[in-house]
Amino acid sequence: MLVSAHSLGYLAQAAGVTVALSLAGIAFGFVIGTLVCVARVSGGPALARLGGAYVSVFRGVPLLVLLLFIYYFLPIVGLDVPALVAAIGGLSLSSGAYQAEILRGALNGVPRGQTEAATALGYSNLDLWRRILLPQALRISIPPMINEFILLIKASSLVSVVGIAEITRVSMNIASMTYRPLEAYVAGGLFYLAINLTLAGLGGLAERRALAGAR
Amino acid sequence: MTKPMIEVRAVGKSFGAHQVLRGVDLDVAKSEVVCLIGPSGSGKSTLLRCVNFLESYDEGEVRIEGELIGYELDKEGGRRPMPAARLRAMRREIGMVFQHFNLWPHMTALANVAEPLIRVRGLTRAEANDKAADMLGRVGLADKAFAHPQRLSGGQQQRVAIARALAMQPRVMLFDEPTSALDPELVGEVLEVMRALAAEGMTMLIVTHEMGFAAHVANRIAFIDQGRIVEDGPPKHVFHHSREPRVRQFLQTYHDRNAF
């Protein structure tokens, strides 16, 4: 009983790490995704190709391989990457590719006339993006984005390979120390479930608020 | 002699192999109201969209108060695209109203009108909101300031769109089939706003299928067919005395339809 209370404490701490890592991955991924999407949609042919290549590469390479590459191979060329940076970097780079595509799809959902109205009024490109296109694209992209965030939280279990004490890693440790893998992994799984249910709930709230604003 | 507000000279435009405009000439003087009529696909909307360079033109010139829009001429007589900032500055002076209103759905009616004043005219939010409320009052929608476009009827949305364009204090207003997307009973309220605007002396170029409105409000009617202006004159002349067979045939269908 004492052991399990102890283990739960570890797991709760690990859940904090999972949430922090994932939030960082989502946030940096969003910055990357926005830039890549803008490059693809209105950056001229060279930037568009670059953005397309980014999406192909980081969507095409498994996150696990990407993490191992950053953590084990970059030091060989002299870039010593701490585990935490490797983890957040890998998650951000990978999620950025998916978020770029989600945003691109949402932008296609903004009717052309919206842009024409702004252009005819004399809007600069920057204001057109900031005030007209992105706010609407973000609203349209709420459901697929929540989906992406949930996938990212689950994918964050992969950063256990670079030794970060997040939920999966800690569950493994507990399993090997207590010889009770079933309980350890069920507990770990429940933490993921709780995090994702919370996220889905917040997403639903955001969606309702966005819709209410539009009515 | 003062320069025409809008001056279209020998304008040609193709979409691929399809030639939409062929050597179009058209002048709109200050405070003049000109209606462009003609069959679907004749190039009316394309011509209108060339005036504020939403659509580029391949040949000829479009000038606003004497200034070429969309291009600048180099010393050798060739031309290149005009700098983006200059084009934006010209567009600020040209209001446009679209068939499908094109209001921004994530903003209230008031914000739709105020937003461009802030971004493009550089007003403070407070100044812009005051002015926007004023403009909404002018189109009879003072009580709808905080409604989002989805909550408004088509006629109300179009009036907000007119207020948005007018708030910028344009020198010219372009209307691209402003009533074509409206239920018949909502057409009147929009035409009423346009009529008042014409009476105030606004220079207007209007693509429309509202022949009654064109006959009563326009100073001139230009009939366009297959990318050419085939008739251009006072409404009375175009509607009743045109010898152009295509004009007569086109108008006949209107007479027939309304003769119930």
mmCIF file of N, CA, C and O in Angstrom, chain B residues 9-89:
data_model
loop_
_atom_site.group_PDB
_atom_site.id
_atom_site.type_symbol
_atom_site.label_atom_id
_atom_site.label_comp_id
_atom_site.label_asym_id
_atom_site.label_seq_id
_atom_site.Cartn_x
_atom_site.Cartn_y
_atom_site.Cartn_z
ATOM 1 N N ARG B 9 -9.631 52.919 -71.249
ATOM 2 C CA ARG B 9 -9.215 53.109 -72.644
ATOM 3 C C ARG B 9 -8.712 51.811 -73.255
ATOM 4 O O ARG B 9 -7.706 51.278 -72.802
ATOM 5 N N ALA B 10 -9.417 51.326 -74.263
ATOM 6 C CA ALA B 10 -8.963 50.186 -75.064
ATOM 7 C C ALA B 10 -8.531 49.002 -74.208
ATOM 8 O O ALA B 10 -7.528 48.352 -74.477
ATOM 9 N N VAL B 11 -9.301 48.734 -73.140
ATOM 10 C CA VAL B 11 -8.905 47.674 -72.220
ATOM 11 C C VAL B 11 -9.253 46.291 -72.774
ATOM 12 O O VAL B 11 -10.368 46.056 -73.244
ATOM 13 N N GLY B 12 -8.266 45.425 -72.764
ATOM 14 C CA GLY B 12 -8.461 44.046 -73.190
ATOM 15 C C GLY B 12 -7.999 43.097 -72.103
ATOM 16 O O GLY B 12 -7.108 43.416 -71.324
ATOM 17 N N LYS B 13 -8.673 41.959 -72.038
ATOM 18 C CA LYS B 13 -8.333 40.988 -70.990
ATOM 19 C C LYS B 13 -8.731 39.600 -71.446
ATOM 20 O O LYS B 13 -9.814 39.393 -71.988
ATOM 21 N N SER B 14 -7.848 38.635 -71.230
ATOM 22 C CA SER B 14 -8.172 37.249 -71.575
ATOM 23 C C SER B 14 -7.978 36.361 -70.364
ATOM 24 O O SER B 14 -7.082 36.592 -69.556
ATOM 25 N N PHE B 15 -8.845 35.375 -70.243
ATOM 26 C CA PHE B 15 -8.603 34.267 -69.314
ATOM 27 C C PHE B 15 -8.159 33.107 -70.187
ATOM 28 O O PHE B 15 -8.979 32.454 -70.811
ATOM 29 N N GLY B 16 -6.877 32.858 -70.267
ATOM 30 C CA GLY B 16 -6.371 31.825 -71.170
ATOM 31 C C GLY B 16 -6.724 32.199 -72.603
ATOM 32 O O GLY B 16 -6.422 33.294 -73.055
ATOM 33 N N ALA B 17 -7.383 31.285 -73.310
ATOM 34 C CA ALA B 17 -7.702 31.539 -74.706
ATOM 35 C C ALA B 17 -8.980 32.355 -74.857
ATOM 36 O O ALA B 17 -9.299 32.839 -75.931
ATOM 37 N N HIS B 18 -9.711 32.506 -73.744
ATOM 38 C CA HIS B 18 -10.996 33.182 -73.813
ATOM 39 C C HIS B 18 -10.827 34.682 -73.600
ATOM 40 O O HIS B 18 -10.371 35.126 -72.549
ATOM 41 N N GLN B 19 -11.179 35.467 -74.631
ATOM 42 C CA GLN B 19 -11.042 36.918 -74.509
ATOM 43 C C GLN B 19 -12.305 37.504 -73.888
ATOM 44 O O GLN B 19 -13.384 37.447 -74.464
ATOM 45 N N VAL B 20 -12.156 38.047 -72.674
ATOM 46 C CA VAL B 20 -13.318 38.526 -71.926
ATOM 47 C C VAL B 20 -13.635 39.976 -72.248
ATOM 48 O O VAL B 20 -14.793 40.376 -72.314
ATOM 49 N N LEU B 21 -12.590 40.791 -72.412
ATOM 50 C CA LEU B 21 -12.787 42.203 -72.733
ATOM 51 C C LEU B 21 -12.004 42.509 -74.004
ATOM 52 O O LEU B 21 -10.844 42.099 -74.140
ATOM 53 N N ARG B 22 -12.658 43.215 -74.922
ATOM 54 C CA ARG B 22 -11.995 43.535 -76.193
ATOM 55 C C ARG B 22 -12.095 45.024 -76.448
ATOM 56 O O ARG B 22 -13.117 45.521 -76.898
ATOM 57 N N GLY B 23 -11.042 45.722 -76.171
ATOM 58 C CA GLY B 23 -10.967 47.146 -76.506
ATOM 59 C C GLY B 23 -12.099 47.968 -75.924
ATOM 60 O O GLY B 23 -12.809 48.673 -76.631
ATOM 61 N N VAL B 24 -12.266 47.893 -74.598
ATOM 62 C CA VAL B 24 -13.363 48.618 -73.958
ATOM 63 C C VAL B 24 -12.955 50.059 -73.653
ATOM 64 O O VAL B 24 -11.887 50.320 -73.112
ATOM 65 N N ASP B 25 -13.816 51.006 -74.026
ATOM 66 C CA ASP B 25 -13.656 52.410 -73.655
ATOM 67 C C ASP B 25 -14.850 52.822 -72.822
ATOM 68 O O ASP B 25 -15.990 52.527 -73.187
ATOM 69 N N LEU B 26 -14.577 53.493 -71.717
ATOM 70 C CA LEU B 26 -15.686 53.954 -70.877
ATOM 71 C C LEU B 26 -15.189 55.089 -69.991
ATOM 72 O O LEU B 26 -14.116 55.000 -69.419
ATOM 73 N N ASP B 27 -15.981 56.154 -69.902
ATOM 74 C CA ASP B 27 -15.660 57.264 -69.004
ATOM 75 C C ASP B 27 -16.769 57.409 -67.976
ATOM 76 O O ASP B 27 -17.937 57.253 -68.315
ATOM 77 N N VAL B 28 -16.376 57.687 -66.750
ATOM 78 C CA VAL B 28 -17.368 58.058 -65.748
ATOM 79 C C VAL B 28 -16.904 59.384 -65.155
ATOM 80 O O VAL B 28 -15.816 59.474 -64.593
ATOM 81 N N ALA B 29 -17.742 60.417 -65.322
ATOM 82 C CA ALA B 29 -17.368 61.735 -64.809
ATOM 83 C C ALA B 29 -17.679 61.819 -63.321
ATOM 84 O O ALA B 29 -18.394 60.970 -62.778
ATOM 85 N N LYS B 30 -17.142 62.825 -62.673
ATOM 86 C CA LYS B 30 -17.419 63.046 -61.251
ATOM 87 C C LYS B 30 -18.920 63.205 -61.049
ATOM 88 O O LYS B 30 -19.596 63.870 -61.833
ATOM 89 N N SER B 31 -19.428 62.540 -59.995
ATOM 90 C CA SER B 31 -20.848 62.575 -59.625
ATOM 91 C C SER B 31 -21.772 61.908 -60.645
ATOM 92 O O SER B 31 -22.982 62.036 -60.558
ATOM 93 N N GLU B 32 -21.194 61.227 -61.589
ATOM 94 C CA GLU B 32 -22.023 60.546 -62.575
ATOM 95 C C GLU B 32 -22.359 59.141 -62.077
ATOM 96 O O GLU B 32 -21.565 58.522 -61.362
ATOM 97 N N VAL B 33 -23.554 58.647 -62.445
ATOM 98 C CA VAL B 33 -23.936 57.273 -62.130
ATOM 99 C C VAL B 33 -24.067 56.525 -63.446
ATOM 100 O O VAL B 33 -24.882 56.890 -64.292
ATOM 101 N N VAL B 34 -23.234 55.506 -63.612
ATOM 102 C CA VAL B 34 -23.260 54.731 -64.854
ATOM 103 C C VAL B 34 -23.584 53.279 -64.519
ATOM 104 O O VAL B 34 -22.965 52.690 -63.632
ATOM 105 N N CYS B 35 -24.586 52.729 -65.199
ATOM 106 C CA CYS B 35 -24.920 51.319 -65.006
ATOM 107 C C CYS B 35 -24.399 50.507 -66.179
ATOM 108 O O CYS B 35 -24.576 50.879 -67.337
ATOM 109 N N LEU B 36 -23.754 49.382 -65.845
ATOM 110 C CA LEU B 36 -23.290 48.447 -66.864
ATOM 111 C C LEU B 36 -24.301 47.321 -66.922
ATOM 112 O O LEU B 36 -24.543 46.644 -65.919
ATOM 113 N N ILE B 37 -24.904 47.122 -68.079
ATOM 114 C CA ILE B 37 -25.841 46.008 -68.211
ATOM 115 C C ILE B 37 -25.396 45.115 -69.362
ATOM 116 O O ILE B 37 -24.542 45.493 -70.164
ATOM 117 N N GLY B 38 -25.988 43.950 -69.419
ATOM 118 C CA GLY B 38 -25.624 43.024 -70.488
ATOM 119 C C GLY B 38 -25.832 41.598 -70.038
ATOM 120 O O GLY B 38 -26.048 41.343 -68.855
ATOM 121 N N PRO B 39 -25.786 40.665 -70.994
ATOM 122 C CA PRO B 39 -26.029 39.264 -70.648
ATOM 123 C C PRO B 39 -24.950 38.687 -69.732
ATOM 124 O O PRO B 39 -23.876 39.267 -69.595
ATOM 125 N N SER B 40 -25.233 37.552 -69.098
ATOM 126 C CA SER B 40 -24.250 36.869 -68.256
ATOM 127 C C SER B 40 -23.037 36.506 -69.094
ATOM 128 O O SER B 40 -23.166 36.134 -70.254
ATOM 129 N N GLY B 41 -21.871 36.639 -68.490
ATOM 130 C CA GLY B 41 -20.654 36.248 -69.193
ATOM 131 C C GLY B 41 -20.215 37.256 -70.234
ATOM 132 O O GLY B 41 -19.311 36.987 -71.023
ATOM 133 N N SER B 42 -20.835 38.446 -70.230
ATOM 134 C CA SER B 42 -20.475 39.438 -71.247
ATOM 135 C C SER B 42 -19.210 40.200 -70.870
ATOM 136 O O SER B 42 -18.633 40.891 -71.692
ATOM 137 N N GLY B 43 -18.793 40.097 -69.604
ATOM 138 C CA GLY B 43 -17.577 40.787 -69.170
ATOM 139 C C GLY B 43 -17.837 41.984 -68.275
ATOM 140 O O GLY B 43 -16.900 42.689 -67.907
ATOM 141 N N LYS B 44 -19.105 42.209 -67.879
ATOM 142 C CA LYS B 44 -19.429 43.380 -67.048
ATOM 143 C C LYS B 44 -18.662 43.366 -65.730
ATOM 144 O O LYS B 44 -18.030 44.354 -65.361
ATOM 145 N N SER B 45 -18.760 42.239 -65.022
ATOM 146 C CA SER B 45 -18.103 42.173 -63.713
ATOM 147 C C SER B 45 -16.590 42.258 -63.861
ATOM 148 O O SER B 45 -15.918 42.903 -63.051
ATOM 149 N N THR B 46 -16.059 41.609 -64.877
ATOM 150 C CA THR B 46 -14.610 41.650 -65.098
ATOM 151 C C THR B 46 -14.168 43.098 -65.326
ATOM 152 O O THR B 46 -13.168 43.548 -64.761
ATOM 153 N N LEU B 47 -14.928 43.827 -66.133
ATOM 154 C CA LEU B 47 -14.602 45.226 -66.393
ATOM 155 C C LEU B 47 -14.601 46.022 -65.092
ATOM 156 O O LEU B 47 -13.679 46.783 -64.802
ATOM 157 N N LEU B 48 -15.656 45.820 -64.301
ATOM 158 C CA LEU B 48 -15.757 46.539 -63.022
ATOM 159 C C LEU B 48 -14.552 46.223 -62.133
ATOM 160 O O LEU B 48 -13.977 47.103 -61.498
ATOM 161 N N ARG B 49 -14.170 44.944 -62.104
ATOM 162 C CA ARG B 49 -13.070 44.531 -61.237
ATOM 163 C C ARG B 49 -11.714 45.008 -61.748
ATOM 164 O O ARG B 49 -10.745 45.043 -60.989
ATOM 165 N N CYS B 50 -11.655 45.385 -63.027
ATOM 166 C CA CYS B 50 -10.409 45.971 -63.543
ATOM 167 C C CYS B 50 -10.231 47.400 -63.029
ATOM 168 O O CYS B 50 -9.112 47.898 -62.936
ATOM 169 N N VAL B 51 -11.357 48.057 -62.683
ATOM 170 C CA VAL B 51 -11.278 49.462 -62.277
ATOM 171 C C VAL B 51 -10.508 49.616 -60.965
ATOM 172 O O VAL B 51 -9.788 50.581 -60.775
ATOM 173 N N ASN B 52 -10.651 48.663 -60.039
ATOM 174 C CA ASN B 52 -9.812 48.744 -58.822
ATOM 175 C C ASN B 52 -8.717 47.675 -58.830
ATOM 176 O O ASN B 52 -8.114 47.368 -57.820
ATOM 177 N N PHE B 53 -8.498 47.114 -60.005
ATOM 178 C CA PHE B 53 -7.404 46.168 -60.235
ATOM 179 C C PHE B 53 -7.508 44.917 -59.358
ATOM 180 O O PHE B 53 -6.518 44.276 -59.043
ATOM 181 N N LEU B 54 -8.735 44.550 -58.975
ATOM 182 C CA LEU B 54 -8.918 43.224 -58.360
ATOM 183 C C LEU B 54 -8.639 42.188 -59.430
ATOM 184 O O LEU B 54 -8.272 41.052 -59.143
ATOM 185 N N GLU B 55 -8.875 42.619 -60.675
ATOM 186 C CA GLU B 55 -8.578 41.793 -61.833
ATOM 187 C C GLU B 55 -7.570 42.591 -62.656
ATOM 188 O O GLU B 55 -7.761 43.786 -62.858
ATOM 189 N N SER B 56 -6.491 41.967 -63.084
ATOM 190 C CA SER B 56 -5.533 42.705 -63.903
ATOM 191 C C SER B 56 -6.041 42.741 -65.341
ATOM 192 O O SER B 56 -6.827 41.882 -65.736
ATOM 193 N N TYR B 57 -5.619 43.743 -66.097
ATOM 194 C CA TYR B 57 -5.984 43.795 -67.512
ATOM 195 C C TYR B 57 -4.723 43.664 -68.346
ATOM 196 O O TYR B 57 -3.637 44.012 -67.896
ATOM 197 N N ASP B 58 -4.870 43.103 -69.542
ATOM 198 C CA ASP B 58 -3.691 42.808 -70.371
ATOM 199 C C ASP B 58 -3.315 43.971 -71.272
ATOM 200 O O ASP B 58 -2.154 44.213 -71.550
ATOM 201 N N GLU B 59 -4.343 44.668 -71.785
ATOM 202 C CA GLU B 59 -4.071 45.764 -72.723
ATOM 203 C C GLU B 59 -4.852 46.986 -72.296
ATOM 204 O O GLU B 59 -5.848 46.879 -71.603
ATOM 205 N N GLY B 60 -4.406 48.137 -72.803
ATOM 206 C CA GLY B 60 -5.126 49.380 -72.558
ATOM 207 C C GLY B 60 -4.797 49.971 -71.206
ATOM 208 O O GLY B 60 -3.837 49.566 -70.550
ATOM 209 N N GLU B 61 -5.618 50.941 -70.802
ATOM 210 C CA GLU B 61 -5.348 51.655 -69.562
ATOM 211 C C GLU B 61 -6.625 51.899 -68.789
ATOM 212 O O GLU B 61 -7.675 52.157 -69.382
ATOM 213 N N VAL B 62 -6.524 51.808 -67.470
ATOM 214 C CA VAL B 62 -7.603 52.251 -66.598
ATOM 215 C C VAL B 62 -7.018 53.347 -65.728
ATOM 216 O O VAL B 62 -5.987 53.132 -65.072
ATOM 217 N N ARG B 63 -7.648 54.514 -65.741
ATOM 218 C CA ARG B 63 -7.143 55.629 -64.937
ATOM 219 C C ARG B 63 -8.213 56.107 -63.966
ATOM 220 O O ARG B 63 -9.392 56.173 -64.310
ATOM 221 N N ILE B 64 -7.778 56.400 -62.754
ATOM 222 C CA ILE B 64 -8.657 56.979 -61.745
ATOM 223 C C ILE B 64 -8.189 58.418 -61.550
ATOM 224 O O ILE B 64 -7.049 58.623 -61.121
ATOM 225 N N GLU B 65 -9.040 59.359 -61.857
ATOM 226 C CA GLU B 65 -8.662 60.777 -61.823
ATOM 227 C C GLU B 65 -7.312 60.991 -62.504
ATOM 228 O O GLU B 65 -6.441 61.684 -61.979
ATOM 229 N N GLY B 66 -7.152 60.373 -63.636
ATOM 230 C CA GLY B 66 -5.945 60.580 -64.431
ATOM 231 C C GLY B 66 -4.785 59.676 -64.081
ATOM 232 O O GLY B 66 -3.825 59.569 -64.830
ATOM 233 N N GLU B 67 -4.870 58.988 -62.928
ATOM 234 C CA GLU B 67 -3.735 58.153 -62.545
ATOM 235 C C GLU B 67 -3.950 56.697 -62.952
ATOM 236 O O GLU B 67 -4.967 56.085 -62.606
ATOM 237 N N LEU B 68 -2.969 56.166 -63.677
ATOM 238 C CA LEU B 68 -3.029 54.784 -64.138
ATOM 239 C C LEU B 68 -3.067 53.834 -62.939
ATOM 240 O O LEU B 68 -2.263 53.981 -62.020
ATOM 241 N N ILE B 69 -3.972 52.867 -62.949
ATOM 242 C CA ILE B 69 -4.023 51.917 -61.838
ATOM 243 C C ILE B 69 -3.442 50.568 -62.245
ATOM 244 O O ILE B 69 -3.656 50.091 -63.364
ATOM 245 N N GLY B 70 -2.665 49.989 -61.354
ATOM 246 C CA GLY B 70 -2.153 48.631 -61.546
ATOM 247 C C GLY B 70 -0.772 48.563 -62.174
ATOM 248 O O GLY B 70 -0.014 47.644 -61.905
ATOM 249 N N TYR B 71 -0.453 49.531 -62.995
ATOM 250 C CA TYR B 71 0.844 49.504 -63.681
ATOM 251 C C TYR B 71 1.532 50.853 -63.545
ATOM 252 O O TYR B 71 0.886 51.859 -63.270
ATOM 253 N N GLU B 72 2.836 50.846 -63.749
ATOM 254 C CA GLU B 72 3.522 52.116 -63.962
ATOM 255 C C GLU B 72 4.340 52.002 -65.234
ATOM 256 O O GLU B 72 4.816 50.928 -65.599
ATOM 257 N N LEU B 73 4.457 53.141 -65.925
ATOM 258 C CA LEU B 73 5.143 53.132 -67.211
ATOM 259 C C LEU B 73 6.614 53.433 -66.980
ATOM 260 O O LEU B 73 6.963 54.267 -66.156
ATOM 261 N N ASP B 74 7.479 52.724 -67.710
ATOM 262 C CA ASP B 74 8.893 53.082 -67.624
ATOM 263 C C ASP B 74 9.249 53.969 -68.809
ATOM 264 O O ASP B 74 8.414 54.266 -69.657
ATOM 265 N N LYS B 75 10.503 54.393 -68.854
ATOM 266 C CA LYS B 75 10.876 55.411 -69.847
ATOM 267 C C LYS B 75 10.737 54.905 -71.282
ATOM 268 O O LYS B 75 10.458 55.661 -72.197
ATOM 269 N N GLU B 76 10.925 53.607 -71.451
ATOM 270 C CA GLU B 76 10.856 53.063 -72.817
ATOM 271 C C GLU B 76 9.416 52.850 -73.277
ATOM 272 O O GLU B 76 9.166 52.315 -74.345
ATOM 273 N N GLY B 77 8.461 53.220 -72.441
ATOM 274 C CA GLY B 77 7.066 53.056 -72.832
ATOM 275 C C GLY B 77 6.510 51.686 -72.458
ATOM 276 O O GLY B 77 5.341 51.409 -72.677
ATOM 277 N N GLY B 78 7.358 50.827 -71.886
ATOM 278 C CA GLY B 78 6.852 49.550 -71.392
ATOM 279 C C GLY B 78 6.158 49.766 -70.063
ATOM 280 O O GLY B 78 6.147 50.873 -69.536
ATOM 281 N N ARG B 79 5.565 48.692 -69.514
ATOM 282 C CA ARG B 79 4.960 48.897 -68.200
ATOM 283 C C ARG B 79 5.241 47.723 -67.287
ATOM 284 O O ARG B 79 5.469 46.602 -67.734
ATOM 285 N N ARG B 80 5.245 48.013 -66.010
ATOM 286 C CA ARG B 80 5.477 46.975 -65.021
ATOM 287 C C ARG B 80 4.462 47.166 -63.908
ATOM 288 O O ARG B 80 3.874 48.237 -63.780
ATOM 289 N N PRO B 81 4.258 46.115 -63.090
ATOM 290 C CA PRO B 81 3.276 46.225 -62.009
ATOM 291 C C PRO B 81 3.624 47.393 -61.092
ATOM 292 O O PRO B 81 4.786 47.645 -60.805
ATOM 293 N N MET B 82 2.581 48.074 -60.672
ATOM 294 C CA MET B 82 2.738 49.215 -59.776
ATOM 295 C C MET B 82 3.165 48.704 -58.390
ATOM 296 O O MET B 82 2.783 47.608 -57.998
ATOM 297 N N PRO B 83 3.963 49.486 -57.640
ATOM 298 C CA PRO B 83 4.335 49.040 -56.288
ATOM 299 C C PRO B 83 3.086 48.783 -55.434
ATOM 300 O O PRO B 83 2.110 49.522 -55.540
ATOM 301 N N ALA B 84 3.154 47.749 -54.613
ATOM 302 C CA ALA B 84 1.972 47.320 -53.844
ATOM 303 C C ALA B 84 1.424 48.444 -52.968
ATOM 304 O O ALA B 84 0.198 48.614 -52.862
ATOM 305 N N ALA B 85 2.305 49.228 -52.367
ATOM 306 C CA ALA B 85 1.839 50.284 -51.457
ATOM 307 C C ALA B 85 1.048 51.342 -52.227
ATOM 308 O O ALA B 85 0.024 51.835 -51.755
ATOM 309 N N ARG B 86 1.493 51.650 -53.415
ATOM 310 C CA ARG B 86 0.810 52.648 -54.244
ATOM 311 C C ARG B 86 -0.574 52.124 -54.669
ATOM 312 O O ARG B 86 -1.561 52.854 -54.670
ATOM 313 N N LEU B 87 -0.612 50.844 -55.035
ATOM 314 C CA LEU B 87 -1.886 50.244 -55.439
ATOM 315 C C LEU B 87 -2.867 50.262 -54.270
ATOM 316 O O LEU B 87 -4.050 50.585 -54.430
ATOM 317 N N ARG B 88 -2.366 49.949 -53.072
ATOM 318 C CA ARG B 88 -3.243 49.989 -51.889
ATOM 319 C C ARG B 88 -3.784 51.393 -51.663
ATOM 320 O O ARG B 88 -4.953 51.581 -51.355
ATOM 321 N N ALA B 89 -2.898 52.387 -51.853
ATOM 322 C CA ALA B 89 -3.322 53.777 -51.643
ATOM 323 C C ALA B 89 -4.420 54.152 -52.632
ATOM 324 O O ALA B 89 -5.381 54.837 -52.284
#
